[in-house]
PDB file of C-alpha atoms in Angstrom:
ATOM      1  CA  MET A  12     102.355  44.646  94.435  1.00  0.00           C
ATOM      2  CA  THR A  13     103.139  47.337  90.781  1.00  0.00           C
ATOM      3  CA  ALA A  14     100.057  49.973  92.553  1.00  0.00           C
ATOM      4  CA  LEU A  15     102.013  49.515  96.288  1.00  0.00           C
ATOM      5  CA  LEU A  16     105.279  50.606  94.408  1.00  0.00           C
ATOM      6  CA  LEU A  17     103.610  53.664  92.720  1.00  0.00           C
ATOM      7  CA  VAL A  18     101.887  54.197  96.601  1.00  0.00           C
ATOM      8  CA  LEU A  19     105.640  54.337  97.719  1.00  0.00           C
ATOM      9  CA  VAL A  20     106.815  55.906  94.760  1.00  0.00           C
ATOM     10  CA  GLY A  21     104.462  58.547  94.868  1.00  0.00           C
ATOM     11  CA  CYS A  22     104.712  59.154  98.371  1.00  0.00           C
ATOM     12  CA  ALA A  23     108.497  60.090  98.115  1.00  0.00           C
ATOM     13  CA  GLY A  24     107.762  62.285  95.370  1.00  0.00           C
ATOM     14  CA  GLY A  25     105.272  63.938  97.214  1.00  0.00           C
ATOM     15  CA  LEU A  26     107.558  64.321 100.203  1.00  0.00           C
ATOM     16  CA  PHE A  27     110.163  66.087  97.863  1.00  0.00           C
ATOM     17  CA  GLY A  28     107.987  68.480  96.123  1.00  0.00           C
ATOM     18  CA  ALA A  29     106.405  69.485  99.428  1.00  0.00           C
ATOM     19  CA  LEU A  30     109.912  70.053 101.393  1.00  0.00           C
ATOM     20  CA  MET A  31     111.548  71.846  98.233  1.00  0.00           C
ATOM     21  CA  GLY A  32     109.140  72.892  95.654  1.00  0.00           C
ATOM     22  CA  VAL A  33     109.983  70.975  92.641  1.00  0.00           C
ATOM     23  CA  GLY A  34     107.219  68.941  92.440  1.00  0.00           C
ATOM     24  CA  GLY A  35     107.860  64.656  92.459  1.00  0.00           C
ATOM     25  CA  GLY A  36     108.866  63.937  89.149  1.00  0.00           C
ATOM     26  CA  LEU A  37     113.041  63.073  89.764  1.00  0.00           C
ATOM     27  CA  VAL A  38     110.985  60.172  91.322  1.00  0.00           C
ATOM     28  CA  ILE A  39     107.769  59.873  89.520  1.00  0.00           C
ATOM     29  CA  ILE A  40     109.296  59.517  86.543  1.00  0.00           C
ATOM     30  CA  PRO A  41     111.824  57.127  86.296  1.00  0.00           C
ATOM     31  CA  VAL A  42     110.075  54.657  87.495  1.00  0.00           C
ATOM     32  CA  LEU A  43     106.683  54.928  85.032  1.00  0.00           C
ATOM     33  CA  THR A  44     109.388  54.816  82.671  1.00  0.00           C
ATOM     34  CA  HIS A  45     112.337  52.589  83.551  1.00  0.00           C
ATOM     35  CA  VAL A  46     109.907  49.782  85.949  1.00  0.00           C
ATOM     36  CA  VAL A  47     106.178  50.332  84.984  1.00  0.00           C
ATOM     37  CA  GLY A  48     107.443  50.796  81.282  1.00  0.00           C
ATOM     38  CA  LEU A  49     105.661  53.826  80.135  1.00  0.00           C
ATOM     39  CA  ARG A  50     105.891  55.782  77.600  1.00  0.00           C
ATOM     40  CA  PHE A  51     108.751  58.920  78.758  1.00  0.00           C
ATOM     41  CA  SER A  52     105.291  61.369  77.463  1.00  0.00           C
ATOM     42  CA  GLN A  53     102.991  59.303  79.690  1.00  0.00           C
ATOM     43  CA  GLY A  54     105.004  59.245  82.893  1.00  0.00           C
ATOM     44  CA  VAL A  55     105.889  63.138  81.737  1.00  0.00           C
ATOM     45  CA  ALA A  56     100.701  62.926  82.397  1.00  0.00           C
ATOM     46  CA  ILE A  57     101.547  61.151  85.201  1.00  0.00           C
ATOM     47  CA  SER A  58     103.447  63.156  87.111  1.00  0.00           C
ATOM     48  CA  LEU A  59     102.220  66.084  86.233  1.00  0.00           C
ATOM     49  CA  ALA A  60      99.052  64.837  87.565  1.00  0.00           C
ATOM     50  CA  ALA A  61     100.916  63.997  91.032  1.00  0.00           C
ATOM     51  CA  ILE A  62     102.816  67.722  91.353  1.00  0.00           C
ATOM     52  CA  ILE A  63      98.318  68.833  90.966  1.00  0.00           C
ATOM     53  CA  VAL A  64      97.459  67.177  93.928  1.00  0.00           C
ATOM     54  CA  SER A  65     101.409  67.304  96.238  1.00  0.00           C
ATOM     55  CA  SER A  66     100.816  71.053  95.189  1.00  0.00           C
ATOM     56  CA  SER A  67      97.001  71.003  96.643  1.00  0.00           C
ATOM     57  CA  ALA A  68      97.979  69.212  99.636  1.00  0.00           C
ATOM     58  CA  SER A  69     101.077  70.599 101.001  1.00  0.00           C
ATOM     59  CA  SER A  70     100.165  74.933  99.977  1.00  0.00           C
ATOM     60  CA  ALA A  71      96.789  74.719 101.461  1.00  0.00           C
ATOM     61  CA  SER A  72      98.885  74.286 104.884  1.00  0.00           C
ATOM     62  CA  TYR A  73     101.124  76.699 103.783  1.00  0.00           C
ATOM     63  CA  VAL A  74      98.737  79.455 103.455  1.00  0.00           C
ATOM     64  CA  GLU A  75      96.756  78.929 106.330  1.00  0.00           C
ATOM     65  CA  LYS A  76     100.330  79.016 108.194  1.00  0.00           C
ATOM     66  CA  GLY A  77     101.263  82.781 106.894  1.00  0.00           C
ATOM     67  CA  ILE A  78     104.206  81.241 104.891  1.00  0.00           C
ATOM     68  CA  ALA A  79     103.684  81.144 101.501  1.00  0.00           C
ATOM     69  CA  ASP A  80     103.980  84.506  99.713  1.00  0.00           C
ATOM     70  CA  ILE A  81     100.527  84.747  97.794  1.00  0.00           C
ATOM     71  CA  ARG A  82     100.843  88.202  95.705  1.00  0.00           C
ATOM     72  CA  THR A  83     103.743  87.296  94.192  1.00  0.00           C
ATOM     73  CA  GLY A  84     103.150  83.411  93.466  1.00  0.00           C
ATOM     74  CA  VAL A  85      99.987  84.740  91.594  1.00  0.00           C
ATOM     75  CA  VAL A  86     101.933  87.125  89.690  1.00  0.00           C
ATOM     76  CA  LEU A  87     104.569  84.943  88.359  1.00  0.00           C
ATOM     77  CA  GLU A  88     102.069  82.433  88.309  1.00  0.00           C
ATOM     78  CA  LEU A  89     101.252  84.491  84.978  1.00  0.00           C
ATOM     79  CA  ALA A  90     103.875  83.931  83.606  1.00  0.00           C
ATOM     80  CA  THR A  91     104.771  80.006  84.244  1.00  0.00           C
ATOM     81  CA  VAL A  92     101.574  79.302  82.993  1.00  0.00           C
ATOM     82  CA  ALA A  93     102.992  81.016  79.665  1.00  0.00           C
ATOM     83  CA  GLY A  94     105.687  79.489  79.899  1.00  0.00           C
ATOM     84  CA  ALA A  95     103.339  75.648  80.399  1.00  0.00           C
ATOM     85  CA  ILE A  96     100.684  75.928  77.819  1.00  0.00           C
ATOM     86  CA  ALA A  97     103.679  76.867  74.807  1.00  0.00           C
ATOM     87  CA  ALA A  98     106.034  74.574  75.735  1.00  0.00           C
ATOM     88  CA  SER A  99     102.952  72.103  75.741  1.00  0.00           C
ATOM     89  CA  ALA A 100     101.518  72.247  72.945  1.00  0.00           C
ATOM     90  CA  LEU A 101     105.138  72.525  70.597  1.00  0.00           C
ATOM     91  CA  ALA A 102     106.752  69.714  72.934  1.00  0.00           C
ATOM     92  CA  PRO A 103     105.745  66.314  70.310  1.00  0.00           C
ATOM     93  CA  TYR A 104     108.280  69.077  66.872  1.00  0.00           C
ATOM     94  CA  VAL A 105     110.884  70.268  70.205  1.00  0.00           C
ATOM     95  CA  PRO A 106     114.247  68.305  68.995  1.00  0.00           C
ATOM     96  CA  LEU A 107     114.433  66.616  72.663  1.00  0.00           C
ATOM     97  CA  PRO A 108     118.024  65.655  73.255  1.00  0.00           C
ATOM     98  CA  ALA A 109     119.538  69.402  72.540  1.00  0.00           C
ATOM     99  CA  LEU A 110     116.886  70.546  75.136  1.00  0.00           C
ATOM    100  CA  LEU A 111     117.585  67.956  77.474  1.00  0.00           C
ATOM    101  CA  VAL A 112     121.067  69.003  77.319  1.00  0.00           C
ATOM    102  CA  LEU A 113     120.162  73.012  78.005  1.00  0.00           C
ATOM    103  CA  PHE A 114     117.863  71.553  80.703  1.00  0.00           C
ATOM    104  CA  ALA A 115     120.552  69.274  82.591  1.00  0.00           C
ATOM    105  CA  ALA A 116     123.168  72.664  82.545  1.00  0.00           C
ATOM    106  CA  VAL A 117     120.756  75.123  84.110  1.00  0.00           C
ATOM    107  CA  ALA A 118     120.059  72.044  86.770  1.00  0.00           C
ATOM    108  CA  TRP A 119     123.865  71.798  87.107  1.00  0.00           C
ATOM    109  CA  TYR A 120     124.627  75.820  87.338  1.00  0.00           C
ATOM    110  CA  THR A 121     122.158  76.449  89.100  1.00  0.00           C
ATOM    111  CA  ALA A 122     122.476  73.575  91.928  1.00  0.00           C
ATOM    112  CA  LEU A 123     126.218  75.017  92.473  1.00  0.00           C
ATOM    113  CA  ALA A 124     125.126  78.615  92.728  1.00  0.00           C
ATOM    114  CA  SER A 125     121.890  76.918  95.241  1.00  0.00           C
ATOM    115  CA  TRP A 126     124.823  75.210  97.175  1.00  0.00           C
ATOM    116  CA  ARG A 127     127.288  78.222  97.580  1.00  0.00           C
ATOM    117  CA  ARG A 128     124.235  80.132  99.427  1.00  0.00           C
ATOM    118  CA  ARG A 129     123.326  77.735 101.689  1.00  0.00           C
ATOM    119  CA  GLY A 130     122.432  79.477 105.125  1.00  0.00           C
ATOM    120  CA  HIS A 131     122.235  83.389 103.441  1.00  0.00           C
ATOM    121  CA  GLY A 132     118.585  83.048 103.506  1.00  0.00           C
ATOM    122  CA  GLY A 133     117.744  82.890 107.092  1.00  0.00           C
ATOM    123  CA  GLU A 134     114.934  81.181 108.842  1.00  0.00           C
ATOM    124  CA  GLY A 135     112.500  84.200 108.078  1.00  0.00           C
ATOM    125  CA  MET A 136     108.810  82.261 107.510  1.00  0.00           C
ATOM    126  CA  ALA A 137     106.569  85.164 107.510  1.00  0.00           C
ATOM    127  CA  ALA A 138     105.187  86.245 104.124  1.00  0.00           C
ATOM    128  CA  GLY A 139     105.488  89.957 103.315  1.00  0.00           C
ATOM    129  CA  GLU A 140     108.437  90.635 105.483  1.00  0.00           C
ATOM    130  CA  TYR A 141     110.938  91.347 102.774  1.00  0.00           C
ATOM    131  CA  PRO A 142     111.911  93.807  99.958  1.00  0.00           C
ATOM    132  CA  VAL A 143     110.775  91.832  96.726  1.00  0.00           C
ATOM    133  CA  ARG A 144     113.460  92.649  93.874  1.00  0.00           C
ATOM    134  CA  ARG A 145     114.470  91.902  90.080  1.00  0.00           C
ATOM    135  CA  TRP A 146     110.207  90.947  89.273  1.00  0.00           C
ATOM    136  CA  GLY A 147     111.372  90.841  85.485  1.00  0.00           C
ATOM    137  CA  THR A 148     114.294  88.162  85.694  1.00  0.00           C
ATOM    138  CA  GLY A 149     111.878  86.312  88.478  1.00  0.00           C
ATOM    139  CA  LEU A 150     109.005  86.503  85.351  1.00  0.00           C
ATOM    140  CA  ALA A 151     111.638  85.129  83.186  1.00  0.00           C
ATOM    141  CA  MET A 152     113.166  82.613  85.119  1.00  0.00           C
ATOM    142  CA  SER A 153     109.122  81.528  85.800  1.00  0.00           C
ATOM    143  CA  PHE A 154     108.243  81.419  82.322  1.00  0.00           C
ATOM    144  CA  GLY A 155     111.404  79.091  81.585  1.00  0.00           C
ATOM    145  CA  ALA A 156     110.103  76.943  84.559  1.00  0.00           C
ATOM    146  CA  GLY A 157     106.820  76.265  82.815  1.00  0.00           C
ATOM    147  CA  ALA A 158     108.269  75.380  79.772  1.00  0.00           C
ATOM    148  CA  ALA A 159     110.756  72.952  81.249  1.00  0.00           C
ATOM    149  CA  SER A 160     107.402  71.493  83.459  1.00  0.00           C
ATOM    150  CA  GLY A 161     105.319  71.517  79.944  1.00  0.00           C
ATOM    151  CA  LEU A 162     108.232  69.462  78.029  1.00  0.00           C
ATOM    152  CA  ILE A 163     109.807  67.322  80.686  1.00  0.00           C
ATOM    153  CA  GLY A 164     107.306  67.362  83.189  1.00  0.00           C
ATOM    154  CA  VAL A 165     109.319  68.227  86.592  1.00  0.00           C
ATOM    155  CA  GLY A 166     107.410  70.813  87.742  1.00  0.00           C
ATOM    156  CA  GLY A 167     109.183  73.876  87.195  1.00  0.00           C
ATOM    157  CA  GLY A 168     110.234  74.949  90.544  1.00  0.00           C
ATOM    158  CA  PHE A 169     113.531  73.737  90.150  1.00  0.00           C
ATOM    159  CA  LEU A 170     113.560  77.585  88.448  1.00  0.00           C
ATOM    160  CA  LYS A 171     111.405  79.071  90.629  1.00  0.00           C
ATOM    161  CA  VAL A 172     112.099  78.739  93.967  1.00  0.00           C
ATOM    162  CA  PRO A 173     116.042  79.887  92.672  1.00  0.00           C
ATOM    163  CA  ALA A 174     114.404  82.870  90.821  1.00  0.00           C
ATOM    164  CA  MET A 175     112.709  83.985  94.660  1.00  0.00           C
ATOM    165  CA  SER A 176     115.086  82.565  96.848  1.00  0.00           C
ATOM    166  CA  LEU A 177     118.664  83.716  94.850  1.00  0.00           C
ATOM    167  CA  VAL A 178     117.160  86.451  92.986  1.00  0.00           C
ATOM    168  CA  MET A 179     114.079  88.041  94.081  1.00  0.00           C
ATOM    169  CA  GLY A 180     115.054  88.124  97.743  1.00  0.00           C
ATOM    170  CA  LEU A 181     113.014  85.963  99.563  1.00  0.00           C
ATOM    171  CA  PRO A 182     113.796  83.390 102.264  1.00  0.00           C
ATOM    172  CA  PHE A 183     114.056  80.004 101.384  1.00  0.00           C
ATOM    173  CA  LYS A 184     111.256  78.465 103.526  1.00  0.00           C
ATOM    174  CA  VAL A 185     109.346  81.388 101.818  1.00  0.00           C
ATOM    175  CA  ALA A 186     110.111  80.692  98.414  1.00  0.00           C
ATOM    176  CA  THR A 187     109.464  76.554  98.911  1.00  0.00           C
ATOM    177  CA  ALA A 188     105.980  77.329  99.889  1.00  0.00           C
ATOM    178  CA  THR A 189     105.209  79.585  97.319  1.00  0.00           C
ATOM    179  CA  SER A 190     106.581  77.534  94.999  1.00  0.00           C
ATOM    180  CA  ASN A 191     104.228  74.526  96.423  1.00  0.00           C
ATOM    181  CA  PHE A 192     101.498  76.908  95.890  1.00  0.00           C
ATOM    182  CA  MET A 193     102.068  78.268  92.004  1.00  0.00           C
ATOM    183  CA  ILE A 194     103.121  74.384  90.403  1.00  0.00           C
ATOM    184  CA  GLY A 195      99.756  72.716  90.759  1.00  0.00           C
ATOM    185  CA  VAL A 196      98.522  75.196  88.478  1.00  0.00           C
ATOM    186  CA  THR A 197     101.353  75.154  86.308  1.00  0.00           C
ATOM    187  CA  ALA A 198     100.776  71.720  85.963  1.00  0.00           C
ATOM    188  CA  ALA A 199      97.482  71.375  85.241  1.00  0.00           C
ATOM    189  CA  ALA A 200      97.927  73.968  82.719  1.00  0.00           C
ATOM    190  CA  SER A 201     100.468  71.240  81.080  1.00  0.00           C
ATOM    191  CA  ALA A 202      98.776  68.476  82.264  1.00  0.00           C
ATOM    192  CA  TYR A 203      95.659  69.026  80.592  1.00  0.00           C
ATOM    193  CA  VAL A 204      97.402  68.950  77.278  1.00  0.00           C
ATOM    194  CA  TYR A 205      98.433  65.814  77.563  1.00  0.00           C
ATOM    195  CA  ALA A 206      95.166  64.152  79.157  1.00  0.00           C
ATOM    196  CA  ALA A 207      93.592  65.891  75.731  1.00  0.00           C
ATOM    197  CA  ARG A 208      96.214  63.864  73.160  1.00  0.00           C
ATOM    198  CA  GLY A 209      95.242  60.755  75.651  1.00  0.00           C
ATOM    199  CA  GLU A 210      98.957  60.541  77.045  1.00  0.00           C
ATOM    200  CA  LEU A 211      97.113  60.206  80.921  1.00  0.00           C
ATOM    201  CA  GLU A 212      96.857  56.612  81.859  1.00  0.00           C
ATOM    202  CA  LEU A 213      94.839  56.618  85.231  1.00  0.00           C
ATOM    203  CA  SER A 214      95.473  52.847  86.329  1.00  0.00           C
ATOM    204  CA  VAL A 215      98.712  54.337  87.096  1.00  0.00           C
ATOM    205  CA  ALA A 216      97.617  57.479  87.884  1.00  0.00           C
ATOM    206  CA  ALA A 217      95.472  56.614  90.597  1.00  0.00           C
ATOM    207  CA  PRO A 218      97.655  54.818  93.466  1.00  0.00           C
ATOM    208  CA  THR A 219     100.416  57.285  92.176  1.00  0.00           C
ATOM    209  CA  VAL A 220      97.963  60.614  93.401  1.00  0.00           C
ATOM    210  CA  VAL A 221      97.245  58.211  96.557  1.00  0.00           C
ATOM    211  CA  GLY A 222     101.170  58.137  97.659  1.00  0.00           C
ATOM    212  CA  VAL A 223     101.680  61.711  97.122  1.00  0.00           C
ATOM    213  CA  TYR A 224      98.721  63.162  98.684  1.00  0.00           C
ATOM    214  CA  ALA A 225      99.876  61.166 101.814  1.00  0.00           C
ATOM    215  CA  GLY A 226     103.609  62.436 100.986  1.00  0.00           C
ATOM    216  CA  ALA A 227     102.655  65.577 101.164  1.00  0.00           C
ATOM    217  CA  ARG A 228     100.771  66.054 103.838  1.00  0.00           C
ATOM    218  CA  LEU A 229     103.922  64.989 105.593  1.00  0.00           C
ATOM    219  CA  GLY A 230     106.202  67.216 103.853  1.00  0.00           C
ATOM    220  CA  SER A 231     104.107  70.192 104.306  1.00  0.00           C
ATOM    221  CA  ALA A 232     104.707  68.981 108.156  1.00  0.00           C
ATOM    222  CA  LEU A 233     108.073  68.583 108.128  1.00  0.00           C
ATOM    223  CA  LEU A 234     109.413  71.562 106.822  1.00  0.00           C
ATOM    224  CA  PRO A 235     108.738  74.662 109.757  1.00  0.00           C
ATOM    225  CA  ARG A 236     111.181  71.857 111.533  1.00  0.00           C
ATOM    226  CA  ILE A 237     113.837  71.714 109.283  1.00  0.00           C
ATOM    227  CA  PRO A 238     116.658  74.256 109.344  1.00  0.00           C
ATOM    228  CA  SER A 239     116.785  76.323 106.222  1.00  0.00           C
ATOM    229  CA  ALA A 240     120.669  76.000 105.438  1.00  0.00           C
ATOM    230  CA  ARG A 241     120.415  71.581 105.369  1.00  0.00           C
ATOM    231  CA  LEU A 242     117.029  72.700 103.074  1.00  0.00           C
ATOM    232  CA  GLN A 243     119.107  74.356 100.817  1.00  0.00           C
ATOM    233  CA  GLY A 244     121.857  72.091 100.875  1.00  0.00           C
ATOM    234  CA  ALA A 245     119.245  69.144 100.126  1.00  0.00           C
ATOM    235  CA  PHE A 246     117.918  70.832  97.198  1.00  0.00           C
ATOM    236  CA  ALA A 247     121.020  71.273  95.381  1.00  0.00           C
ATOM    237  CA  ALA A 248     121.846  67.877  95.622  1.00  0.00           C
ATOM    238  CA  VAL A 249     117.874  67.019  94.112  1.00  0.00           C
ATOM    239  CA  LEU A 250     118.745  70.053  91.608  1.00  0.00           C
ATOM    240  CA  ALA A 251     122.050  68.010  90.633  1.00  0.00           C
ATOM    241  CA  LEU A 252     120.180  65.039  90.307  1.00  0.00           C
ATOM    242  CA  ILE A 253     117.474  65.941  88.065  1.00  0.00           C
ATOM    243  CA  GLY A 254     120.401  67.263  85.630  1.00  0.00           C
ATOM    244  CA  LEU A 255     121.897  64.720  86.122  1.00  0.00           C
ATOM    245  CA  ARG A 256     118.360  62.397  85.266  1.00  0.00           C
ATOM    246  CA  VAL A 257     118.400  64.499  81.427  1.00  0.00           C
ATOM    247  CA  ALA A 258     121.812  64.169  80.510  1.00  0.00           C
ATOM    248  CA  LEU A 259     121.161  60.270  80.880  1.00  0.00           C
ATOM    249  CA  ASP A 260     117.497  60.879  79.071  1.00  0.00           C
ATOM    250  CA  ALA A 261     119.168  62.906  76.667  1.00  0.00           C
ATOM    251  CA  TRP A 262     122.411  60.116  76.071  1.00  0.00           C
ATOM    252  CA  GLY A 263     119.472  57.292  75.400  1.00  0.00           C
ATOM    253  CA  LEU A 264     118.131  59.541  73.648  1.00  0.00           C
ATOM    254  CA  VAL A 265     120.754  59.734  70.792  1.00  0.00           C
ATOM    255  CA  ARG A 266     122.491  56.109  71.712  1.00  0.00           C
TER     256      ARG A 266
END
């Protein structure tokens, strides 16, 4: 029964990740920690492994269809990987409650900005047919996304997608596809550090990533068919939920 639950949870996480470019940590980590009973760090490690699978399954389709902006993604990923490695190494020494509160505040602010901007990105799907601007801000946000991935296992897409769509001028669907292309590399950099510390529980990770793969393939097929305004509204809602989940984690640590 636990294996089936993990497959279903992984499927939901993979579907979310493929459609919104944020990874499946929002779905996966609470189940692993509150239902399965793993430590938070173990849940993060498995979430990172699941994000690698989700990214691989969905980004292959997005690259083939010409939706992902490879040039922008590769440049931003340099800053993201640097943030992920630095944060993963520092994770045992960071005062987690204060960090989680800051993370929740950023997630809620970005959710509000995304909600207000829904529909402004148009239905553009072809990568490269737009000017890319504000590289400095995009690189800084990507470093922060990598740090978030390394510390709490959410994939970093919650910052990458707004950085590309709200700041750098990419259409929302292109930003989502590009984020999916990027988050696998980010998660791999962080997952290596967690695995080296013995945090990756393979018996739980295996059924989870099977479900993630199926959900990610489904999500990559659905993305071109869903209007951008609906995706942006759903993305804002997911960000708000991420902020709530992180705030609750912070509250649980200080109680």
